[in-house]
XYZ file of C-alpha atoms in Angstrom:
745
model
C -5.767 -40.965 -17.678
C -1.828 -40.893 -16.379
C -1.658 -44.316 -14.953
C -3.381 -45.792 -18.285
C -0.215 -43.992 -20.260
C 2.318 -45.442 -17.537
C 0.744 -49.006 -18.214
C 1.193 -48.502 -21.900
C 4.372 -47.130 -21.820
C 5.916 -50.278 -19.575
C 4.205 -52.755 -22.329
C 5.980 -50.909 -25.502
C 8.940 -49.003 -24.098
C 11.009 -50.008 -27.046
C 8.609 -48.977 -29.854
C 8.073 -45.827 -27.778
C 11.964 -45.283 -27.837
C 11.849 -46.007 -31.598
C 8.971 -43.397 -31.986
C 10.700 -41.178 -30.653
C 14.194 -41.639 -32.221
C 12.470 -41.194 -35.464
C 10.724 -37.863 -34.145
C 13.769 -36.176 -32.743
C 15.921 -37.492 -36.277
C 13.352 -35.522 -38.468
C 13.118 -32.626 -36.390
C 16.612 -32.139 -36.130
C 17.293 -32.768 -40.352
C 14.414 -30.401 -40.841
C 16.063 -27.551 -38.594
C 19.778 -28.263 -39.719
C 19.234 -29.337 -43.177
C 16.047 -27.898 -43.917
C 13.539 -28.095 -47.108
C 14.998 -26.649 -50.378
C 18.233 -25.995 -49.595
C 17.293 -23.201 -46.624
C 17.479 -24.838 -42.695
C 16.380 -22.819 -40.028
C 18.816 -20.487 -39.346
C 19.067 -19.355 -42.957
C 15.459 -18.649 -42.351
C 16.210 -16.340 -39.477
C 15.590 -12.309 -40.083
C 17.058 -9.448 -37.458
C 16.283 -5.868 -36.964
C 14.131 -3.569 -34.823
C 11.558 -5.230 -32.857
C 8.397 -3.520 -34.524
C 4.564 -2.929 -33.645
C 2.358 -3.601 -36.761
C 0.200 -0.748 -37.531
C 2.145 1.924 -35.187
C 3.256 5.166 -36.504
C 7.164 3.886 -36.542
C 6.094 0.856 -38.700
C 4.008 2.609 -41.432
C 7.265 5.182 -42.098
C 9.324 1.852 -42.298
C 6.984 0.767 -44.876
C 6.682 3.534 -46.462
C 10.243 3.959 -46.963
C 10.779 0.236 -47.868
C 7.731 0.736 -50.458
C 9.619 4.096 -51.750
C 13.185 2.638 -52.087
C 14.155 1.764 -55.727
C 17.882 1.064 -54.771
C 19.908 -2.112 -54.845
C 21.671 -3.787 -51.944
C 24.981 -2.032 -51.424
C 28.288 -2.532 -49.391
C 30.613 -0.386 -47.967
C 34.292 -0.285 -47.576
C 35.585 1.686 -44.608
C 39.183 2.560 -45.389
C 41.409 3.540 -42.175
C 44.419 4.393 -41.735
C 44.956 6.619 -45.203
C 45.396 10.364 -45.768
C 43.114 10.662 -48.804
C 45.175 13.519 -50.181
C 48.308 11.135 -50.280
C 50.048 11.248 -53.728
C 49.409 8.228 -56.163
C 46.332 6.806 -54.082
C 43.861 7.699 -56.671
C 46.084 5.529 -59.597
C 46.569 2.771 -56.819
C 42.693 2.320 -56.246
C 41.775 2.248 -59.948
C 42.687 -1.341 -60.741
C 40.649 -2.074 -57.701
C 38.043 -0.470 -58.433
C 37.670 -1.858 -61.814
C 37.676 -5.184 -60.237
C 34.949 -4.591 -58.070
C 33.055 -2.992 -61.028
C 33.016 -6.385 -62.853
C 31.698 -7.885 -60.435
C 28.070 -9.534 -62.066
C 25.237 -7.407 -60.892
C 27.347 -4.308 -59.829
C 25.729 -1.061 -60.941
C 27.772 1.538 -59.559
C 31.242 1.724 -57.261
C 31.985 5.324 -55.674
C 34.523 6.716 -53.729
C 36.071 10.260 -53.861
C 38.411 9.690 -56.477
C 35.717 8.891 -59.167
C 34.466 12.889 -58.692
C 36.248 15.650 -60.613
C 39.289 17.064 -58.826
C 38.633 13.981 -56.688
C 38.921 14.855 -52.403
C 39.189 18.632 -53.549
C 35.454 18.472 -54.955
C 32.874 19.499 -52.120
C 31.116 16.997 -53.381
C 33.337 14.059 -51.775
C 33.070 15.490 -48.326
C 30.627 13.076 -47.268
C 32.921 10.003 -48.272
C 36.109 11.434 -46.558
C 36.790 10.538 -42.951
C 36.501 13.448 -40.632
C 39.968 13.586 -38.971
C 40.901 12.757 -42.331
C 42.042 9.310 -41.659
C 40.180 7.422 -44.348
C 37.371 7.354 -47.138
C 34.525 5.424 -48.143
C 34.146 3.114 -51.200
C 30.588 2.590 -51.728
C 29.444 -0.250 -54.046
C 25.475 -0.576 -55.294
C 23.865 -3.482 -56.510
C 21.070 -3.696 -59.619
C 18.034 -3.915 -57.960
C 16.192 -5.961 -60.022
C 18.843 -9.151 -59.525
C 17.323 -12.290 -58.258
C 17.849 -13.042 -54.436
C 20.473 -16.201 -55.592
C 22.062 -13.784 -57.848
C 22.294 -10.979 -55.378
C 23.665 -13.222 -52.631
C 26.331 -14.246 -54.954
C 26.968 -10.990 -56.336
C 27.317 -9.551 -52.277
C 29.511 -12.378 -51.943
C 32.102 -11.553 -54.531
C 31.830 -7.924 -53.719
C 32.528 -8.231 -50.055
C 35.771 -10.703 -51.073
C 36.918 -7.785 -53.775
C 36.573 -5.028 -51.013
C 38.551 -6.707 -48.379
C 41.037 -6.932 -50.879
C 41.417 -2.989 -51.367
C 43.436 -2.146 -48.429
C 46.336 -4.607 -49.357
C 46.146 -3.234 -53.100
C 47.095 0.271 -51.647
C 49.927 -0.600 -49.348
C 52.853 0.701 -51.711
C 51.273 4.120 -51.261
C 50.085 3.479 -48.054
C 51.664 1.088 -45.875
C 49.284 -0.152 -43.112
C 45.965 0.941 -44.761
C 43.217 -1.690 -43.212
C 39.243 -2.281 -44.033
C 36.323 -2.797 -42.552
C 33.570 -3.968 -45.264
C 29.692 -3.453 -43.948
C 26.275 -3.098 -44.938
C 23.138 -4.357 -43.850
C 23.368 -8.109 -45.290
C 26.219 -8.354 -43.372
C 24.886 -7.002 -40.287
C 22.109 -9.656 -40.580
C 24.486 -12.004 -41.236
C 26.586 -11.221 -37.894
C 23.600 -11.417 -35.852
C 22.389 -14.773 -37.283
C 25.437 -16.530 -37.187
C 25.879 -15.173 -33.797
C 22.891 -17.182 -32.529
C 24.016 -20.328 -33.930
C 27.188 -20.114 -32.375
C 26.072 -18.835 -29.028
C 23.399 -21.839 -29.131
C 26.073 -24.032 -29.760
C 28.308 -22.372 -26.984
C 25.274 -22.944 -24.856
C 24.436 -26.231 -24.903
C 28.110 -27.286 -24.935
C 28.416 -26.065 -21.589
C 24.884 -26.226 -20.150
C 24.741 -29.984 -20.905
C 27.873 -31.501 -19.306
C 26.884 -29.871 -16.286
C 23.135 -30.530 -16.276
C 24.622 -34.105 -16.712
C 26.952 -33.537 -13.886
C 24.541 -32.567 -10.820
C 22.135 -35.266 -12.203
C 25.051 -37.799 -11.372
C 25.308 -36.384 -7.699
C 21.114 -36.449 -7.518
C 20.973 -39.886 -8.570
C 24.298 -41.257 -7.607
C 25.189 -42.800 -10.949
C 25.124 -42.204 -14.733
C 22.095 -44.378 -15.664
C 19.492 -42.560 -13.883
C 21.344 -39.130 -14.305
C 21.331 -39.793 -18.440
C 17.777 -40.382 -18.761
C 16.227 -36.901 -18.543
C 19.226 -35.875 -20.617
C 18.041 -38.252 -23.482
C 14.865 -36.178 -23.176
C 16.178 -33.035 -23.181
C 18.293 -33.711 -26.212
C 14.623 -35.109 -28.115
C 12.856 -32.039 -26.931
C 15.213 -29.676 -28.297
C 15.351 -31.321 -31.825
C 11.249 -31.463 -31.488
C 11.641 -27.912 -30.610
C 13.753 -26.543 -33.424
C 11.924 -28.593 -35.775
C 8.641 -26.659 -34.416
C 10.579 -23.700 -35.044
C 11.522 -24.680 -38.609
C 7.573 -24.961 -39.419
C 6.881 -21.371 -37.165
C 9.138 -19.836 -39.691
C 6.764 -20.646 -42.765
C 3.840 -19.269 -40.725
C 5.354 -16.104 -40.039
C 6.850 -13.444 -42.251
C 10.010 -12.461 -39.875
C 10.950 -15.012 -37.278
C 13.357 -13.271 -35.414
C 16.873 -14.794 -34.901
C 16.986 -14.641 -30.869
C 14.180 -16.791 -30.497
C 15.400 -19.979 -31.417
C 18.218 -19.139 -28.844
C 15.633 -18.214 -26.160
C 13.197 -20.901 -27.031
C 15.981 -23.953 -27.076
C 16.975 -23.105 -23.666
C 13.719 -22.904 -22.304
C 12.949 -26.527 -23.576
C 16.377 -28.030 -22.301
C 15.499 -26.566 -18.996
C 11.864 -27.902 -18.702
C 13.122 -30.871 -19.958
C 15.540 -31.890 -17.782
C 13.375 -30.482 -14.696
C 10.478 -32.763 -15.744
C 12.528 -35.812 -16.625
C 14.128 -35.327 -13.212
C 10.916 -35.217 -11.347
C 10.075 -38.383 -12.854
C 13.237 -40.441 -12.273
C 13.739 -39.428 -8.642
C 9.656 -40.034 -8.143
C 9.695 -43.560 -9.767
C 13.403 -44.519 -7.678
C 11.366 -43.534 -4.791
C 8.163 -46.006 -5.624
C 10.684 -48.966 -6.992
C 12.737 -48.871 -3.730
C 8.992 -49.242 -1.597
C 8.185 -51.612 -4.375
C 10.970 -54.169 -3.896
C 11.907 -52.855 -0.541
C 15.569 -52.167 0.396
C 17.206 -55.627 0.298
C 15.491 -56.809 -2.393
C 16.075 -53.229 -4.387
C 19.756 -53.803 -3.532
C 20.396 -57.290 -5.016
C 17.787 -58.097 -7.483
C 17.913 -57.971 -10.822
C 15.308 -56.863 -13.957
C 13.325 -59.716 -15.191
C 11.032 -58.882 -18.336
C 7.596 -57.663 -17.649
C 8.785 -57.155 -13.769
C 5.273 -56.141 -11.818
C 7.678 -53.899 -9.444
C 8.949 -52.129 -11.967
C 5.365 -51.681 -13.826
C 3.635 -50.799 -10.083
C 6.277 -48.191 -9.887
C 6.092 -46.643 -12.890
C 2.438 -46.398 -12.918
C 2.636 -44.810 -9.475
C 5.113 -42.393 -10.704
C 2.850 -41.401 -13.305
C -0.141 -41.075 -11.528
C 1.621 -38.929 -9.196
C 4.216 -37.020 -10.575
C 3.471 -37.582 -14.086
C 0.367 -35.716 -13.027
C 2.238 -33.076 -11.503
C 4.668 -32.659 -14.403
C 1.863 -32.166 -16.924
C 0.013 -29.488 -14.216
C 3.156 -27.834 -13.881
C 3.126 -27.717 -17.757
C 0.175 -26.534 -18.157
C 0.773 -23.425 -15.898
C 4.039 -22.800 -17.621
C 2.683 -22.733 -20.819
C -0.396 -20.407 -20.059
C 1.823 -17.918 -18.385
C 3.987 -17.808 -21.563
C 0.799 -17.650 -23.923
C 0.103 -14.245 -22.230
C 2.781 -12.814 -24.706
C 0.316 -14.169 -27.678
C -2.171 -11.255 -26.263
C 0.655 -8.717 -27.483
C 0.556 -6.659 -31.023
C 4.482 -7.112 -31.641
C 5.370 -10.194 -33.846
C 8.471 -10.846 -31.912
C 6.389 -11.350 -28.655
C 4.201 -13.516 -30.561
C 6.792 -16.046 -31.853
C 8.386 -16.025 -28.854
C 4.936 -17.052 -27.263
C 3.949 -19.538 -29.872
C 7.616 -21.153 -30.191
C 7.996 -21.631 -26.022
C 4.153 -23.245 -26.207
C 5.616 -25.780 -28.516
C 8.466 -26.338 -26.834
C 7.025 -26.842 -23.527
C 4.880 -29.979 -25.487
C 7.704 -31.478 -26.574
C 9.033 -31.132 -23.154
C 6.323 -32.576 -21.205
C 5.479 -35.405 -23.868
C 9.135 -36.380 -23.582
C 8.729 -36.909 -20.071
C 5.862 -38.456 -19.833
C 6.629 -41.010 -22.371
C 10.329 -40.901 -23.692
C 11.408 -41.223 -20.093
C 9.009 -43.905 -18.486
C 10.304 -45.748 -21.672
C 13.878 -45.429 -20.722
C 13.079 -46.175 -16.881
C 11.117 -49.366 -17.709
C 14.483 -50.700 -19.481
C 16.403 -49.966 -17.031
C 14.168 -51.599 -14.580
C 15.507 -52.934 -11.217
C 19.022 -51.458 -11.866
C 17.770 -48.332 -10.867
C 17.112 -49.359 -7.783
C 21.026 -50.586 -7.032
C 23.515 -48.667 -5.706
C 25.784 -46.904 -8.743
C 29.376 -48.461 -9.562
C 30.209 -44.662 -8.647
C 29.387 -45.701 -5.158
C 32.072 -47.807 -4.780
C 34.922 -45.324 -5.380
C 35.693 -44.284 -1.955
C 36.079 -40.437 -2.243
C 33.051 -40.328 -4.508
C 31.332 -42.348 -2.172
C 30.861 -40.072 0.566
C 30.135 -37.211 -1.685
C 27.200 -39.217 -3.222
C 25.707 -40.088 0.493
C 25.194 -36.217 0.904
C 23.749 -35.358 -2.538
C 22.169 -38.554 -4.172
C 18.452 -38.562 -3.528
C 17.073 -40.512 -0.490
C 13.501 -41.062 0.577
C 13.491 -40.061 4.206
C 10.779 -38.192 5.765
C 13.457 -36.142 7.882
C 16.382 -34.186 6.487
C 17.950 -31.147 5.757
C 14.909 -29.572 4.459
C 12.157 -30.828 6.753
C 14.569 -29.042 9.523
C 15.137 -25.911 7.621
C 11.234 -25.940 7.614
C 11.283 -26.667 10.916
C 13.029 -23.536 11.748
C 11.328 -21.594 9.747
C 7.910 -22.323 11.468
C 9.227 -21.825 14.872
C 9.828 -17.883 13.726
C 7.464 -17.397 10.612
C 6.874 -13.686 10.825
C 10.481 -13.032 11.277
C 11.171 -14.968 8.471
C 8.301 -13.853 6.130
C 9.101 -10.251 6.709
C 13.056 -10.586 6.198
C 12.404 -12.696 3.172
C 10.381 -9.972 1.872
C 13.000 -7.073 2.820
C 15.810 -8.660 1.012
C 13.481 -9.252 -2.216
C 12.347 -5.260 -2.189
C 15.664 -3.782 -1.905
C 17.071 -6.440 -4.757
C 13.847 -4.890 -6.823
C 14.446 -1.306 -5.839
C 16.818 -0.911 -9.248
C 13.627 -1.561 -11.028
C 12.364 2.072 -9.981
C 14.534 3.462 -12.786
C 14.614 0.876 -15.391
C 15.317 2.266 -19.308
C 13.768 0.730 -22.010
C 15.792 0.238 -25.312
C 15.150 -1.211 -28.898
C 18.779 -1.756 -30.070
C 20.266 -3.196 -33.146
C 23.706 -3.321 -33.829
C 24.580 -2.693 -29.527
C 23.405 -6.360 -29.695
C 26.392 -7.882 -30.809
C 29.555 -8.329 -29.062
C 31.916 -5.328 -28.641
C 34.639 -7.596 -30.744
C 31.701 -7.402 -33.883
C 33.659 -5.764 -37.083
C 30.095 -4.809 -37.653
C 29.253 -2.778 -35.202
C 32.818 -1.771 -35.446
C 31.578 -0.522 -38.903
C 28.537 1.148 -37.877
C 30.144 2.974 -34.792
C 32.670 4.491 -37.536
C 30.681 5.117 -40.074
C 28.665 6.811 -37.297
C 31.355 9.180 -35.839
C 33.735 9.718 -38.939
C 31.227 9.736 -42.103
C 27.868 11.606 -40.174
C 26.520 12.454 -43.876
C 26.986 9.043 -45.245
C 25.234 7.181 -42.300
C 21.374 7.632 -42.080
C 19.805 9.910 -39.745
C 18.540 8.750 -36.721
C 15.292 9.893 -36.757
C 13.135 10.159 -40.422
C 9.896 12.104 -41.115
C 7.721 10.650 -44.120
C 5.572 12.861 -45.694
C 2.924 12.579 -47.936
C 3.054 16.172 -49.622
C 5.132 17.793 -52.480
C 8.650 18.947 -51.789
C 7.875 22.834 -52.054
C 5.502 21.787 -48.698
C 8.070 19.905 -46.636
C 10.939 22.254 -47.637
C 8.769 24.807 -45.955
C 8.563 22.762 -42.556
C 12.005 22.204 -42.124
C 12.627 25.792 -40.062
C 10.147 24.822 -37.883
C 11.904 21.459 -37.593
C 15.348 23.098 -37.100
C 13.482 24.756 -34.270
C 12.650 21.556 -32.151
C 14.715 21.111 -28.864
C 17.399 18.663 -29.277
C 17.735 18.806 -33.020
C 21.040 19.260 -34.505
C 20.409 19.475 -38.112
C 17.978 18.420 -40.857
C 18.588 16.966 -44.033
C 17.379 18.485 -47.167
C 13.825 16.839 -48.244
C 14.386 14.309 -50.802
C 11.520 12.820 -53.382
C 11.047 9.130 -53.052
C 8.658 7.582 -55.341
C 4.827 8.952 -53.632
C 6.926 10.236 -50.242
C 9.191 12.967 -49.531
C 11.838 11.969 -46.547
C 13.237 14.523 -43.973
C 16.078 13.532 -42.588
C 16.417 14.698 -38.793
C 19.355 14.347 -36.811
C 19.374 14.540 -33.049
C 22.061 16.278 -30.969
C 23.296 13.077 -29.940
C 24.995 9.751 -31.338
C 22.412 7.611 -29.030
C 20.501 7.002 -31.707
C 17.752 5.685 -28.812
C 18.598 7.983 -26.408
C 16.632 10.361 -24.524
C 17.342 13.222 -27.001
C 16.286 11.403 -29.993
C 13.119 10.474 -28.334
C 12.640 14.251 -27.524
C 12.834 14.854 -30.886
C 10.629 12.050 -32.256
C 7.790 13.414 -29.731
C 8.855 17.021 -30.842
C 7.895 15.666 -34.415
C 4.733 14.188 -33.579
C 3.468 17.406 -31.950
C 3.965 19.500 -34.819
C 0.879 20.557 -36.622
C 1.773 19.966 -40.099
C -0.271 20.389 -43.019
C 0.159 17.077 -44.272
C 0.254 13.420 -43.272
C 3.255 12.384 -41.910
C 5.062 9.572 -40.582
C 8.134 9.062 -37.573
C 10.485 6.523 -38.260
C 13.947 5.293 -36.739
C 15.033 3.465 -33.290
C 13.843 6.160 -30.944
C 10.242 6.264 -33.054
C 10.124 2.644 -33.236
C 11.178 2.233 -29.016
C 8.632 4.474 -28.227
C 5.917 2.647 -30.068
C 6.798 -0.180 -28.590
C 6.592 0.893 -25.088
C 3.863 2.000 -25.501
C 1.812 -0.778 -27.178
C 3.674 -3.144 -24.401
C 2.332 -1.223 -21.938
C -0.852 -1.109 -23.251
C -1.642 -4.805 -23.581
C 0.034 -5.756 -20.933
C -2.985 -5.349 -18.461
C -4.917 -8.186 -20.531
C -1.708 -10.074 -20.904
C -1.278 -10.307 -16.779
C -4.887 -10.856 -16.236
C -5.376 -13.626 -18.168
C -2.575 -15.129 -16.924
C -3.181 -14.358 -13.330
C -6.822 -15.589 -13.517
C -5.961 -18.651 -15.383
C -2.976 -19.276 -12.739
C -5.719 -18.731 -9.910
C -8.103 -20.922 -11.910
C -5.541 -23.727 -11.996
C -3.674 -23.509 -8.951
C -7.620 -23.794 -6.803
C -8.450 -26.761 -8.966
C -5.009 -28.410 -7.488
C -5.831 -27.328 -4.199
C -9.250 -26.604 -3.435
C -8.162 -23.624 -1.552
C -8.402 -19.842 -2.303
C -5.848 -18.078 -0.448
C -2.755 -20.715 -1.437
C -3.175 -19.023 -5.475
C -3.321 -15.517 -4.129
C -0.403 -16.129 -2.081
C 1.535 -18.099 -4.886
C 0.621 -15.175 -7.072
C 1.783 -12.345 -4.574
C 4.886 -14.056 -4.099
C 5.752 -14.867 -7.379
C 5.462 -11.352 -8.174
C 7.716 -10.302 -5.363
C 10.167 -12.629 -6.723
C 9.772 -11.708 -10.230
C 10.738 -8.069 -9.360
C 13.596 -8.984 -7.601
C 14.824 -10.701 -10.626
C 14.185 -7.929 -13.183
C 15.700 -5.443 -10.240
C 19.137 -7.312 -10.566
C 18.693 -7.237 -14.264
C 18.974 -3.746 -14.719
C 21.446 -3.303 -12.064
C 23.680 -5.111 -14.148
C 22.727 -4.295 -17.683
C 21.101 -1.121 -17.461
C 23.593 0.193 -14.869
C 26.693 -1.460 -16.224
C 27.853 -3.648 -13.236
C 29.728 -6.582 -13.729
C 30.044 -5.905 -17.702
C 33.506 -6.879 -17.213
C 32.797 -10.058 -16.215
C 30.378 -10.625 -18.087
C 31.363 -9.233 -21.206
C 29.152 -6.441 -22.426
C 29.122 -2.969 -23.080
C 25.803 -1.312 -21.775
C 23.331 0.011 -24.125
C 21.980 2.313 -21.239
C 18.742 0.329 -20.785
C 17.141 -2.876 -21.193
C 15.959 -4.386 -24.226
C 12.156 -4.018 -24.597
C 10.906 -7.111 -25.231
C 13.686 -8.758 -22.852
C 11.319 -7.178 -20.053
C 8.179 -9.468 -21.462
C 10.061 -12.572 -21.916
C 11.419 -12.391 -18.358
C 8.583 -11.671 -16.757
C 6.863 -14.241 -18.707
C 9.251 -17.148 -18.622
C 10.473 -16.471 -14.889
C 6.686 -16.480 -13.693
C 5.809 -19.448 -15.781
C 9.251 -21.382 -13.973
C 8.436 -20.444 -10.567
C 4.934 -21.690 -11.005
C 6.636 -24.534 -12.285
C 8.548 -25.139 -8.773
C 5.358 -23.410 -6.709
C 3.455 -26.862 -8.227
C 6.628 -29.454 -7.330
C 6.451 -28.137 -3.761
C 2.436 -27.737 -3.610
C 1.588 -31.206 -5.271
C 3.544 -32.643 -2.329
C 2.431 -30.714 0.138
C -1.459 -31.422 -0.503
C -0.610 -35.134 -0.933
C 0.373 -35.131 2.592
C -2.810 -32.818 3.836
C -4.929 -35.231 1.694
C -3.677 -37.878 3.517
C -4.493 -36.247 7.096
C -1.125 -34.632 7.985
C -1.711 -30.849 10.004
C -1.005 -27.745 7.793
C 2.460 -27.708 9.915
C 3.463 -31.066 9.427
C 2.148 -31.023 5.415
C 4.484 -28.099 5.111
C 7.756 -29.666 6.740
C 7.476 -33.228 5.304
C 6.424 -31.789 2.049
C 9.616 -29.689 1.572
C 11.798 -32.836 2.540
C 10.149 -34.684 0.175
C 10.316 -31.839 -2.887
C 13.263 -30.155 -1.732
C 15.907 -31.940 -3.108
C 14.134 -32.201 -6.465
C 13.262 -28.748 -6.441
C 16.661 -27.431 -5.371
C 18.472 -30.034 -7.672
C 15.960 -28.560 -10.684
C 16.909 -25.222 -9.835
C 20.716 -25.881 -9.990
C 20.430 -27.644 -13.701
C 17.636 -24.742 -14.986
C 20.452 -21.999 -13.551
C 23.727 -23.928 -15.151
C 21.510 -24.273 -18.457
C 20.658 -20.260 -18.361
C 24.282 -19.469 -16.995
C 25.547 -21.715 -20.332
C 23.789 -19.068 -22.415
C 25.140 -16.235 -20.520
C 28.553 -17.133 -22.335
C 27.206 -16.568 -25.512
C 28.491 -13.137 -27.102
C 25.030 -11.737 -28.477
C 23.826 -8.910 -25.625
C 20.000 -9.749 -25.582
C 20.727 -13.701 -25.155
C 23.313 -12.695 -22.360
C 20.252 -10.153 -20.618
C 17.812 -13.263 -20.694
C 19.926 -16.178 -20.034
C 21.388 -14.262 -16.732
C 18.111 -12.523 -15.857
C 16.461 -16.308 -15.923
C 19.186 -17.731 -13.957
C 19.301 -14.982 -11.603
C 14.954 -15.269 -11.176
C 15.198 -19.512 -10.701
C 18.137 -18.644 -8.027
C 15.994 -16.467 -5.789
C 12.890 -18.725 -6.297
C 14.360 -21.943 -5.302
C 16.196 -20.715 -2.844
C 14.803 -17.468 -0.758
C 11.516 -17.934 -1.648
C 10.869 -21.895 -1.959
C 12.781 -22.928 1.152
C 11.751 -19.656 3.047
C 9.265 -17.216 2.086
C 6.599 -20.200 1.253
C 6.680 -21.981 4.537
C 6.762 -19.038 6.126
C 3.751 -17.717 4.943
C 2.060 -21.498 4.822
C 3.172 -21.308 8.501
C 1.458 -18.209 9.512
C -1.647 -18.967 7.442
C -2.348 -22.219 9.111
C -5.265 -24.047 8.442
C -6.752 -21.285 6.471
C -4.660 -22.160 3.660
C -7.174 -24.677 2.906
C -10.011 -22.625 2.997
C -12.878 -21.915 0.622
C -16.278 -20.837 0.564
C -18.708 -23.323 0.465
C -19.763 -23.242 -3.363
C -16.404 -22.984 -4.475
C -16.038 -26.351 -2.208
C -18.384 -28.168 -4.255
C -16.889 -26.853 -7.559
C -13.517 -28.369 -6.593
C -15.324 -31.604 -5.436
C -16.635 -31.981 -8.832
C -13.312 -30.490 -10.945
C -10.653 -31.008 -8.708
C -7.088 -32.021 -10.295
C -5.911 -34.463 -7.725
C -3.672 -37.272 -7.590
């Protein structure tokens, strides 16, 4: 199958290239221009990830259904004494200007009330420290979407001009304009900026690493071309996914893109590296240095067919194992995890498709030039560097020597590696999970500052962090208030308000952290109350508890499916019973170490200054699930790269220790190069400012770094040496099964 695909591509390289150009351009246009005036980024949403059917989700649904108010924006005026003489008169023209915007139904500030700031009803609109006030603008709820967007834009612009209008009365007045629409816009805009930043860093660094690996730009550019086409295809797939799902979380775009970029380059690197090895073998050293490419070149076709039958099969198998690992996210109930799973599987399909068709087509067009030294090799200083970094087909080298040292003391190496990994994993013992909202924005974000100021200076105007939504009468709800006030952690309870068919009771915990331990204690206390009516608890802490419970409820199923599929696939590849089990155990320890470092950095706050973030006191709940799925998949990626070479040598008659040693030599350069590239890709996204993207990028970069060094270069060779010939053992029935179903070169 793979050999036939190689022959087909070799016969039609330009047609293959043209087809991919069309696919990439169409997908890119769909994502960046869109359909009906909406591009991909216009269709993204943001908010707390919820669990469909949960207690907190039901509370949110009832609140949304009973909310008859329109969209609103709020101006926080700072640096102003509300009692300043002439302030009310100075504000009046600005208020009238805002009220004239089509669609505005009310403009409220302390000065529209009788007696102004002296009226007790004005207190919620006045800053607690006496240094500012609020202007709240509400729109008509019946506005169409386009009219509402236009009205929000006009109101925002006019509210921003209010502080300047007060300059004669209160020089130095400043303002912050905020609201739900602006918070959503801030997050989605930050996603787009972070995506651009990440790619601007990752692609040049990846190209530089591949120039060092291949010794020239021609071979190095081929995986990059495949990655660009894969990213375009992945973004196009996300456009389709946005129509299939009600809400597509904004961070899905960044995470899926970075995965596609990394895998595309990994797979392209493996294909190009093996092709150059096979082409050199087909041409011979002397001819390979001097010959020019000829149309229909038999050596080129032979090299490509052999590459597709070996590395191509490995790439397809690797993509299958990565896809299975990430598809485990589809088992969960949370829409955001299902979106990550579906989007990632789609981009993996594009990554493997470009590696098996587009990159081979480029190799055919490059032909024998790929076997000749690059122009860079003629530069004296560069030549000495490339002599140490460029790929070489050698049976002995740095990796085989490293494996030989490991094999002399395998027990010590295995024990030491495990000890280091367990120490790195230890912070995982005190992990806290969070579902943050505006805390994900960078510290410099005006919307994050707006939410902070509103909570600290205008607590009565800010929404309570815990909400009880009850289906009962106002009198019955009021009767329950004393019982609620008596709960541990409750600072105050808002009077019950009737909204359509429900009564809403706002509960304010004795803490400013909406997802912290105090808020969670209040939620649990509310849910434990024996109320005489149906009630649901909502808010960040409630949603956080429900999300975590649902995550751990389905985790055994997801892990079981992934583990079983991985065992089966690796058995079909190796024919061994122990190698797949060993792979699962070593990957689990490696993954735990990566998560431990994630907790140490982002929960405990270490490196916060260097990485530019403020700890929320925990790890985002869905980030934990993503890192487990993605890091396990990438670990299996490198496991397959290494095992395929070891298995190839063992099948050819080499002993176990020799297969491990030479297999590491033949695959070590590819694995470390691929790991360096993917670390650079993930690290590029750490440079973004959205916290959840920082967490994912950092943790996956660390996971790949640990796996490609400590695990692949030390732990795996040590364990395979300790196991010896048992590596290839399987019961007789399984050996017969493998003989019929084996996935081999």
